[in-house]
Amino acid sequence: MTHYRIPQHGQGSGVTGDDVAAVTAVLTSGRHLSDGSEVTAFEAEFAAYTGAPHAVAVSSCTMALELATRILGLGPGDEVITTPLTFQATAAPLLERDVTVRFADIDDHTLCLDPAAVERAIGPRTRAVFTTHYGGLCGGIERLRAVTREAGVTLVEDCAHALGAAAGGRSAGTFGDLGCWSFHSLKNISTLGQGGMITTADAGYAARLRDLRAINPDADFVPRPDGPDATGRPRLVTHEKNAYTHDCVRLRSGGLNAQLAEPAAAMGRSQLRRLDRLVARRRALAERVDAHLRTVPGIRVVETPPGYRHAHHLHTFLLEDPAVPRDALARELERRGIEVVLRYFPVHLLPEWRGRARVTAAVPVAERVWFGQLVNLPLSPQLTDADADFLAGSVESALTALRRGAVVS
């Protein structure tokens, strides 16, 4: 195992005594550990934080994206536009569905979907756009919202990186029809390692999502024409609901067990209270590193546009010296004790997507950025100012050494 001076921390928010106390209180309460008051309170508090009318807690962001895809009812003939520069979970719900997936290019200043590229990709069969707020910046989201609204296309926001992000004073996850959030261990707040949330302004969507996460089908029912089924069977569990009284006339999707547990929700509530402080610390560290990197020739930092609030889940810079291979710089930073995890290999080039029919991808900017420029540095609130200075200084000295040929491969 490699021991790094500055690793990628496994807990993006850390764990405090308040977190432990909140979880312990639930565990020792004697109450049911699933589907209770902690989840309900977490949903209400998260909705209030983001300004979303509805928030539905689920077991992960991947599950949030799956449920969002299910209620859209995507099927044969439909087209979906998404980004190639994202974790594979963003597009995973589309992989096994009989839809055409169009990967649109990114803006190399924000690393998010380029709204102009999306506008060019929208066609008569386009049903939805799945966007990711890469690194915690919801770049171009206001324009993307306008483009999708004008075209009558559903907008789904993957907000896995965007806890604490905003544009124009409006929270990420409230621009689209559905916002999907992550509370994975690495994220800006966590719910015992895994968890997710879906935000929406659509009360109908929220009700259907609550049914789906609780193993109930997304379906239409009508009363039985001959009255209740008089089988006389005993009532053993609550799952039969309307089985004796109604028939299903339309099944859109089966349900899933996607509920967030009570102890996880308790931790989420505790961490949500300090989210702004956690993001502020991330921002201060990132800006300290970037202030140095802006002075280094051949380096371009990802700037936050005016009016935007960056959540700084990832800390990314771009290498713009063609004489220095990106991979060589990453290896040299690793040699100097910095763990470099590059996020993410372009989704359309993953083997399961390369062999899939009905995929289009003309994304030269995303491929150039990924294969030749993008570098992610460690970033978490646990880092010190001295760590930030070491990161910045190491990038500069590593780049200088590579230019001089002083690095032995």
PDB file of N, CA and C in Angstrom, residues 30-107:
ATOM      1  N   GLY A  30     -34.740   2.454  20.364  1.00  0.00           N
ATOM      2  CA  GLY A  30     -35.726   1.385  20.307  1.00  0.00           C
ATOM      3  C   GLY A  30     -36.720   1.540  19.175  1.00  0.00           C
ATOM      4  N   ARG A  31     -36.588   2.633  18.404  1.00  0.00           N
ATOM      5  CA  ARG A  31     -37.512   2.857  17.297  1.00  0.00           C
ATOM      6  C   ARG A  31     -37.092   2.039  16.074  1.00  0.00           C
ATOM      7  N   HIS A  32     -38.013   1.942  15.131  1.00  0.00           N
ATOM      8  CA  HIS A  32     -37.741   1.293  13.850  1.00  0.00           C
ATOM      9  C   HIS A  32     -36.593   2.038  13.175  1.00  0.00           C
ATOM     10  N   LEU A  33     -35.668   1.308  12.572  1.00  0.00           N
ATOM     11  CA  LEU A  33     -34.493   1.923  11.957  1.00  0.00           C
ATOM     12  C   LEU A  33     -34.691   2.241  10.487  1.00  0.00           C
ATOM     13  N   SER A  34     -35.908   2.076   9.987  1.00  0.00           N
ATOM     14  CA  SER A  34     -36.194   2.378   8.591  1.00  0.00           C
ATOM     15  C   SER A  34     -37.485   3.162   8.485  1.00  0.00           C
ATOM     16  N   ASP A  35     -37.503   4.146   7.585  1.00  0.00           N
ATOM     17  CA  ASP A  35     -38.741   4.832   7.226  1.00  0.00           C
ATOM     18  C   ASP A  35     -39.405   5.486   8.431  1.00  0.00           C
ATOM     19  N   GLY A  36     -38.675   6.408   9.066  1.00  0.00           N
ATOM     20  CA  GLY A  36     -39.217   7.054  10.251  1.00  0.00           C
ATOM     21  C   GLY A  36     -39.042   8.556  10.249  1.00  0.00           C
ATOM     22  N   SER A  37     -39.034   9.126  11.435  1.00  0.00           N
ATOM     23  CA  SER A  37     -39.051  10.583  11.584  1.00  0.00           C
ATOM     24  C   SER A  37     -37.741  11.239  11.165  1.00  0.00           C
ATOM     25  N   GLU A  38     -36.606  10.534  11.291  1.00  0.00           N
ATOM     26  CA  GLU A  38     -35.329  11.133  10.887  1.00  0.00           C
ATOM     27  C   GLU A  38     -35.296  11.366   9.380  1.00  0.00           C
ATOM     28  N   VAL A  39     -35.778  10.400   8.616  1.00  0.00           N
ATOM     29  CA  VAL A  39     -35.824  10.560   7.161  1.00  0.00           C
ATOM     30  C   VAL A  39     -36.746  11.710   6.788  1.00  0.00           C
ATOM     31  N   THR A  40     -37.917  11.759   7.403  1.00  0.00           N
ATOM     32  CA  THR A  40     -38.871  12.836   7.108  1.00  0.00           C
ATOM     33  C   THR A  40     -38.270  14.198   7.423  1.00  0.00           C
ATOM     34  N   ALA A  41     -37.592  14.306   8.569  1.00  0.00           N
ATOM     35  CA  ALA A  41     -36.979  15.581   8.950  1.00  0.00           C
ATOM     36  C   ALA A  41     -35.830  15.947   8.019  1.00  0.00           C
ATOM     37  N   PHE A  42     -35.025  14.955   7.642  1.00  0.00           N
ATOM     38  CA  PHE A  42     -33.909  15.214   6.730  1.00  0.00           C
ATOM     39  C   PHE A  42     -34.424  15.732   5.394  1.00  0.00           C
ATOM     40  N   GLU A  43     -35.483  15.128   4.891  1.00  0.00           N
ATOM     41  CA  GLU A  43     -36.071  15.588   3.632  1.00  0.00           C
ATOM     42  C   GLU A  43     -36.533  17.038   3.745  1.00  0.00           C
ATOM     43  N   ALA A  44     -37.202  17.365   4.827  1.00  0.00           N
ATOM     44  CA  ALA A  44     -37.710  18.729   5.004  1.00  0.00           C
ATOM     45  C   ALA A  44     -36.571  19.732   5.118  1.00  0.00           C
ATOM     46  N   GLU A  45     -35.533  19.376   5.859  1.00  0.00           N
ATOM     47  CA  GLU A  45     -34.403  20.289   6.046  1.00  0.00           C
ATOM     48  C   GLU A  45     -33.596  20.445   4.762  1.00  0.00           C
ATOM     49  N   PHE A  46     -33.467  19.369   4.003  1.00  0.00           N
ATOM     50  CA  PHE A  46     -32.740  19.464   2.733  1.00  0.00           C
ATOM     51  C   PHE A  46     -33.522  20.295   1.728  1.00  0.00           C
ATOM     52  N   ALA A  47     -34.835  20.118   1.703  1.00  0.00           N
ATOM     53  CA  ALA A  47     -35.676  20.935   0.823  1.00  0.00           C
ATOM     54  C   ALA A  47     -35.544  22.406   1.188  1.00  0.00           C
ATOM     55  N   ALA A  48     -35.541  22.704   2.477  1.00  0.00           N
ATOM     56  CA  ALA A  48     -35.406  24.095   2.912  1.00  0.00           C
ATOM     57  C   ALA A  48     -34.037  24.654   2.534  1.00  0.00           C
ATOM     58  N   TYR A  49     -32.989  23.837   2.670  1.00  0.00           N
ATOM     59  CA  TYR A  49     -31.636  24.308   2.346  1.00  0.00           C
ATOM     60  C   TYR A  49     -31.510  24.651   0.865  1.00  0.00           C
ATOM     61  N   THR A  50     -32.051  23.795   0.012  1.00  0.00           N
ATOM     62  CA  THR A  50     -31.909  24.003  -1.433  1.00  0.00           C
ATOM     63  C   THR A  50     -32.981  24.918  -2.012  1.00  0.00           C
ATOM     64  N   GLY A  51     -34.075  25.093  -1.279  1.00  0.00           N
ATOM     65  CA  GLY A  51     -35.194  25.861  -1.821  1.00  0.00           C
ATOM     66  C   GLY A  51     -36.084  25.053  -2.734  1.00  0.00           C
ATOM     67  N   ALA A  52     -35.917  23.730  -2.729  1.00  0.00           N
ATOM     68  CA  ALA A  52     -36.758  22.860  -3.558  1.00  0.00           C
ATOM     69  C   ALA A  52     -38.077  22.586  -2.839  1.00  0.00           C
ATOM     70  N   PRO A  53     -39.201  22.601  -3.545  1.00  0.00           N
ATOM     71  CA  PRO A  53     -40.479  22.298  -2.895  1.00  0.00           C
ATOM     72  C   PRO A  53     -40.561  20.888  -2.320  1.00  0.00           C
ATOM     73  N   HIS A  54     -39.865  19.933  -2.947  1.00  0.00           N
ATOM     74  CA  HIS A  54     -39.947  18.541  -2.501  1.00  0.00           C
ATOM     75  C   HIS A  54     -38.555  17.916  -2.503  1.00  0.00           C
ATOM     76  N   ALA A  55     -38.287  17.080  -1.500  1.00  0.00           N
ATOM     77  CA  ALA A  55     -37.049  16.305  -1.431  1.00  0.00           C
ATOM     78  C   ALA A  55     -37.397  14.890  -0.992  1.00  0.00           C
ATOM     79  N   VAL A  56     -36.866  13.910  -1.706  1.00  0.00           N
ATOM     80  CA  VAL A  56     -37.164  12.499  -1.451  1.00  0.00           C
ATOM     81  C   VAL A  56     -35.844  11.774  -1.198  1.00  0.00           C
ATOM     82  N   ALA A  57     -35.657  11.266   0.012  1.00  0.00           N
ATOM     83  CA  ALA A  57     -34.419  10.583   0.375  1.00  0.00           C
ATOM     84  C   ALA A  57     -34.399   9.168  -0.187  1.00  0.00           C
ATOM     85  N   VAL A  58     -33.230   8.768  -0.689  1.00  0.00           N
ATOM     86  CA  VAL A  58     -33.052   7.424  -1.244  1.00  0.00           C
ATOM     87  C   VAL A  58     -31.692   6.881  -0.815  1.00  0.00           C
ATOM     88  N   SER A  59     -31.385   5.671  -1.253  1.00  0.00           N
ATOM     89  CA  SER A  59     -30.219   4.958  -0.744  1.00  0.00           C
ATOM     90  C   SER A  59     -28.898   5.369  -1.386  1.00  0.00           C
ATOM     91  N   SER A  60     -28.920   6.030  -2.535  1.00  0.00           N
ATOM     92  CA  SER A  60     -27.698   6.486  -3.194  1.00  0.00           C
ATOM     93  C   SER A  60     -28.067   7.431  -4.327  1.00  0.00           C
ATOM     94  N   CYS A  61     -27.075   8.137  -4.844  1.00  0.00           N
ATOM     95  CA  CYS A  61     -27.324   8.990  -6.009  1.00  0.00           C
ATOM     96  C   CYS A  61     -27.573   8.134  -7.250  1.00  0.00           C
ATOM     97  N   THR A  62     -26.890   7.004  -7.344  1.00  0.00           N
ATOM     98  CA  THR A  62     -27.141   6.095  -8.463  1.00  0.00           C
ATOM     99  C   THR A  62     -28.601   5.660  -8.476  1.00  0.00           C
ATOM    100  N   MET A  63     -29.136   5.352  -7.296  1.00  0.00           N
ATOM    101  CA  MET A  63     -30.544   4.973  -7.211  1.00  0.00           C
ATOM    102  C   MET A  63     -31.441   6.169  -7.521  1.00  0.00           C
ATOM    103  N   ALA A  64     -31.028   7.356  -7.116  1.00  0.00           N
ATOM    104  CA  ALA A  64     -31.803   8.556  -7.451  1.00  0.00           C
ATOM    105  C   ALA A  64     -31.917   8.716  -8.961  1.00  0.00           C
ATOM    106  N   LEU A  65     -30.811   8.516  -9.665  1.00  0.00           N
ATOM    107  CA  LEU A  65     -30.815   8.629 -11.120  1.00  0.00           C
ATOM    108  C   LEU A  65     -31.663   7.534 -11.762  1.00  0.00           C
ATOM    109  N   GLU A  66     -31.602   6.335 -11.201  1.00  0.00           N
ATOM    110  CA  GLU A  66     -32.428   5.237 -11.710  1.00  0.00           C
ATOM    111  C   GLU A  66     -33.914   5.547 -11.533  1.00  0.00           C
ATOM    112  N   LEU A  67     -34.304   6.024 -10.362  1.00  0.00           N
ATOM    113  CA  LEU A  67     -35.711   6.335 -10.118  1.00  0.00           C
ATOM    114  C   LEU A  67     -36.169   7.499 -10.989  1.00  0.00           C
ATOM    115  N   ALA A  68     -35.304   8.500 -11.150  1.00  0.00           N
ATOM    116  CA  ALA A  68     -35.649   9.626 -12.023  1.00  0.00           C
ATOM    117  C   ALA A  68     -35.886   9.139 -13.447  1.00  0.00           C
ATOM    118  N   THR A  69     -35.036   8.234 -13.905  1.00  0.00           N
ATOM    119  CA  THR A  69     -35.188   7.685 -15.256  1.00  0.00           C
ATOM    120  C   THR A  69     -36.482   6.897 -15.383  1.00  0.00           C
ATOM    121  N   ARG A  70     -36.823   6.158 -14.347  1.00  0.00           N
ATOM    122  CA  ARG A  70     -38.049   5.350 -14.397  1.00  0.00           C
ATOM    123  C   ARG A  70     -39.296   6.217 -14.539  1.00  0.00           C
ATOM    124  N   ILE A  71     -39.362   7.298 -13.779  1.00  0.00           N
ATOM    125  CA  ILE A  71     -40.605   8.079 -13.848  1.00  0.00           C
ATOM    126  C   ILE A  71     -40.711   8.882 -15.141  1.00  0.00           C
ATOM    127  N   LEU A  72     -39.591   9.028 -15.871  1.00  0.00           N
ATOM    128  CA  LEU A  72     -39.665   9.692 -17.176  1.00  0.00           C
ATOM    129  C   LEU A  72     -40.240   8.764 -18.244  1.00  0.00           C
ATOM    130  N   GLY A  73     -40.228   7.462 -17.985  1.00  0.00           N
ATOM    131  CA  GLY A  73     -40.823   6.515 -18.924  1.00  0.00           C
ATOM    132  C   GLY A  73     -40.129   6.465 -20.267  1.00  0.00           C
ATOM    133  N   LEU A  74     -38.808   6.557 -20.263  1.00  0.00           N
ATOM    134  CA  LEU A  74     -38.059   6.547 -21.523  1.00  0.00           C
ATOM    135  C   LEU A  74     -38.169   5.188 -22.200  1.00  0.00           C
ATOM    136  N   GLY A  75     -38.333   5.207 -23.522  1.00  0.00           N
ATOM    137  CA  GLY A  75     -38.505   3.954 -24.241  1.00  0.00           C
ATOM    138  C   GLY A  75     -38.022   4.031 -25.670  1.00  0.00           C
ATOM    139  N   PRO A  76     -38.323   3.016 -26.471  1.00  0.00           N
ATOM    140  CA  PRO A  76     -37.862   2.957 -27.865  1.00  0.00           C
ATOM    141  C   PRO A  76     -38.220   4.219 -28.641  1.00  0.00           C
ATOM    142  N   GLY A  77     -37.230   4.717 -29.387  1.00  0.00           N
ATOM    143  CA  GLY A  77     -37.429   5.926 -30.177  1.00  0.00           C
ATOM    144  C   GLY A  77     -37.033   7.197 -29.467  1.00  0.00           C
ATOM    145  N   ASP A  78     -36.902   7.146 -28.137  1.00  0.00           N
ATOM    146  CA  ASP A  78     -36.522   8.339 -27.379  1.00  0.00           C
ATOM    147  C   ASP A  78     -35.017   8.562 -27.441  1.00  0.00           C
ATOM    148  N   GLU A  79     -34.624   9.832 -27.332  1.00  0.00           N
ATOM    149  CA  GLU A  79     -33.210  10.189 -27.284  1.00  0.00           C
ATOM    150  C   GLU A  79     -32.928  10.973 -26.008  1.00  0.00           C
ATOM    151  N   VAL A  80     -31.749  10.729 -25.442  1.00  0.00           N
ATOM    152  CA  VAL A  80     -31.303  11.412 -24.231  1.00  0.00           C
ATOM    153  C   VAL A  80     -29.910  11.972 -24.491  1.00  0.00           C
ATOM    154  N   ILE A  81     -29.686  13.202 -24.058  1.00  0.00           N
ATOM    155  CA  ILE A  81     -28.381  13.859 -24.196  1.00  0.00           C
ATOM    156  C   ILE A  81     -27.723  13.898 -22.827  1.00  0.00           C
ATOM    157  N   THR A  82     -26.431  13.572 -22.777  1.00  0.00           N
ATOM    158  CA  THR A  82     -25.719  13.632 -21.509  1.00  0.00           C
ATOM    159  C   THR A  82     -24.260  13.994 -21.744  1.00  0.00           C
ATOM    160  N   THR A  83     -23.505  14.095 -20.656  1.00  0.00           N
ATOM    161  CA  THR A  83     -22.107  14.503 -20.711  1.00  0.00           C
ATOM    162  C   THR A  83     -21.182  13.293 -20.680  1.00  0.00           C
ATOM    163  N   PRO A  84     -20.066  13.354 -21.394  1.00  0.00           N
ATOM    164  CA  PRO A  84     -19.092  12.265 -21.315  1.00  0.00           C
ATOM    165  C   PRO A  84     -18.184  12.371 -20.098  1.00  0.00           C
ATOM    166  N   LEU A  85     -18.070  13.587 -19.512  1.00  0.00           N
ATOM    167  CA  LEU A  85     -17.137  13.802 -18.404  1.00  0.00           C
ATOM    168  C   LEU A  85     -17.900  13.743 -17.083  1.00  0.00           C
ATOM    169  N   THR A  86     -18.105  12.518 -16.620  1.00  0.00           N
ATOM    170  CA  THR A  86     -18.871  12.293 -15.403  1.00  0.00           C
ATOM    171  C   THR A  86     -18.600  10.887 -14.909  1.00  0.00           C
ATOM    172  N   PHE A  87     -18.984  10.617 -13.676  1.00  0.00           N
ATOM    173  CA  PHE A  87     -18.933   9.250 -13.172  1.00  0.00           C
ATOM    174  C   PHE A  87     -19.953   8.416 -13.934  1.00  0.00           C
ATOM    175  N   GLN A  88     -19.645   7.156 -14.146  1.00  0.00           N
ATOM    176  CA  GLN A  88     -20.473   6.314 -15.001  1.00  0.00           C
ATOM    177  C   GLN A  88     -21.907   6.188 -14.501  1.00  0.00           C
ATOM    178  N   ALA A  89     -22.153   6.467 -13.217  1.00  0.00           N
ATOM    179  CA  ALA A  89     -23.505   6.341 -12.665  1.00  0.00           C
ATOM    180  C   ALA A  89     -24.491   7.292 -13.331  1.00  0.00           C
ATOM    181  N   THR A  90     -24.012   8.439 -13.825  1.00  0.00           N
ATOM    182  CA  THR A  90     -24.916   9.405 -14.445  1.00  0.00           C
ATOM    183  C   THR A  90     -25.687   8.778 -15.591  1.00  0.00           C
ATOM    184  N   ALA A  91     -24.986   8.038 -16.421  1.00  0.00           N
ATOM    185  CA  ALA A  91     -25.609   7.442 -17.603  1.00  0.00           C
ATOM    186  C   ALA A  91     -25.999   5.986 -17.405  1.00  0.00           C
ATOM    187  N   ALA A  92     -25.665   5.402 -16.258  1.00  0.00           N
ATOM    188  CA  ALA A  92     -25.931   3.977 -16.042  1.00  0.00           C
ATOM    189  C   ALA A  92     -27.391   3.589 -16.255  1.00  0.00           C
ATOM    190  N   PRO A  93     -28.373   4.402 -15.814  1.00  0.00           N
ATOM    191  CA  PRO A  93     -29.767   3.997 -16.042  1.00  0.00           C
ATOM    192  C   PRO A  93     -30.144   3.920 -17.518  1.00  0.00           C
ATOM    193  N   LEU A  94     -29.362   4.581 -18.375  1.00  0.00           N
ATOM    194  CA  LEU A  94     -29.668   4.590 -19.807  1.00  0.00           C
ATOM    195  C   LEU A  94     -29.068   3.390 -20.528  1.00  0.00           C
ATOM    196  N   LEU A  95     -28.111   2.743 -19.896  1.00  0.00           N
ATOM    197  CA  LEU A  95     -27.336   1.705 -20.572  1.00  0.00           C
ATOM    198  C   LEU A  95     -28.205   0.544 -21.035  1.00  0.00           C
ATOM    199  N   GLU A  96     -29.148   0.124 -20.204  1.00  0.00           N
ATOM    200  CA  GLU A  96     -29.952  -1.053 -20.545  1.00  0.00           C
ATOM    201  C   GLU A  96     -31.319  -0.688 -21.111  1.00  0.00           C
ATOM    202  N   ARG A  97     -31.563   0.596 -21.314  1.00  0.00           N
ATOM    203  CA  ARG A  97     -32.850   1.006 -21.875  1.00  0.00           C
ATOM    204  C   ARG A  97     -32.729   1.192 -23.382  1.00  0.00           C
ATOM    205  N   ASP A  98     -33.819   0.962 -24.058  1.00  0.00           N
ATOM    206  CA  ASP A  98     -33.834   0.990 -25.521  1.00  0.00           C
ATOM    207  C   ASP A  98     -34.005   2.424 -26.013  1.00  0.00           C
ATOM    208  N   VAL A  99     -33.008   3.249 -25.685  1.00  0.00           N
ATOM    209  CA  VAL A  99     -33.037   4.654 -26.090  1.00  0.00           C
ATOM    210  C   VAL A  99     -31.726   4.995 -26.790  1.00  0.00           C
ATOM    211  N   THR A 100     -31.758   6.050 -27.582  1.00  0.00           N
ATOM    212  CA  THR A 100     -30.540   6.573 -28.196  1.00  0.00           C
ATOM    213  C   THR A 100     -29.902   7.569 -27.241  1.00  0.00           C
ATOM    214  N   VAL A 101     -28.616   7.416 -26.994  1.00  0.00           N
ATOM    215  CA  VAL A 101     -27.888   8.307 -26.091  1.00  0.00           C
ATOM    216  C   VAL A 101     -26.913   9.138 -26.905  1.00  0.00           C
ATOM    217  N   ARG A 102     -27.042  10.441 -26.795  1.00  0.00           N
ATOM    218  CA  ARG A 102     -26.143  11.367 -27.484  1.00  0.00           C
ATOM    219  C   ARG A 102     -25.263  12.058 -26.443  1.00  0.00           C
ATOM    220  N   PHE A 103     -23.967  11.837 -26.537  1.00  0.00           N
ATOM    221  CA  PHE A 103     -23.024  12.526 -25.662  1.00  0.00           C
ATOM    222  C   PHE A 103     -22.676  13.864 -26.304  1.00  0.00           C
ATOM    223  N   ALA A 104     -22.975  14.947 -25.603  1.00  0.00           N
ATOM    224  CA  ALA A 104     -22.656  16.286 -26.095  1.00  0.00           C
ATOM    225  C   ALA A 104     -21.352  16.758 -25.462  1.00  0.00           C
ATOM    226  N   ASP A 105     -20.707  17.713 -26.101  1.00  0.00           N
ATOM    227  CA  ASP A 105     -19.391  18.149 -25.641  1.00  0.00           C
ATOM    228  C   ASP A 105     -19.492  19.082 -24.439  1.00  0.00           C
ATOM    229  N   ILE A 106     -18.340  19.290 -23.804  1.00  0.00           N
ATOM    230  CA  ILE A 106     -18.265  20.121 -22.611  1.00  0.00           C
ATOM    231  C   ILE A 106     -17.667  21.483 -22.939  1.00  0.00           C
ATOM    232  N   ASP A 107     -17.830  22.404 -22.026  1.00  0.00           N
ATOM    233  CA  ASP A 107     -17.159  23.696 -22.048  1.00  0.00           C
ATOM    234  C   ASP A 107     -15.844  23.515 -21.296  1.00  0.00           C
TER     235      ASP A 107
END
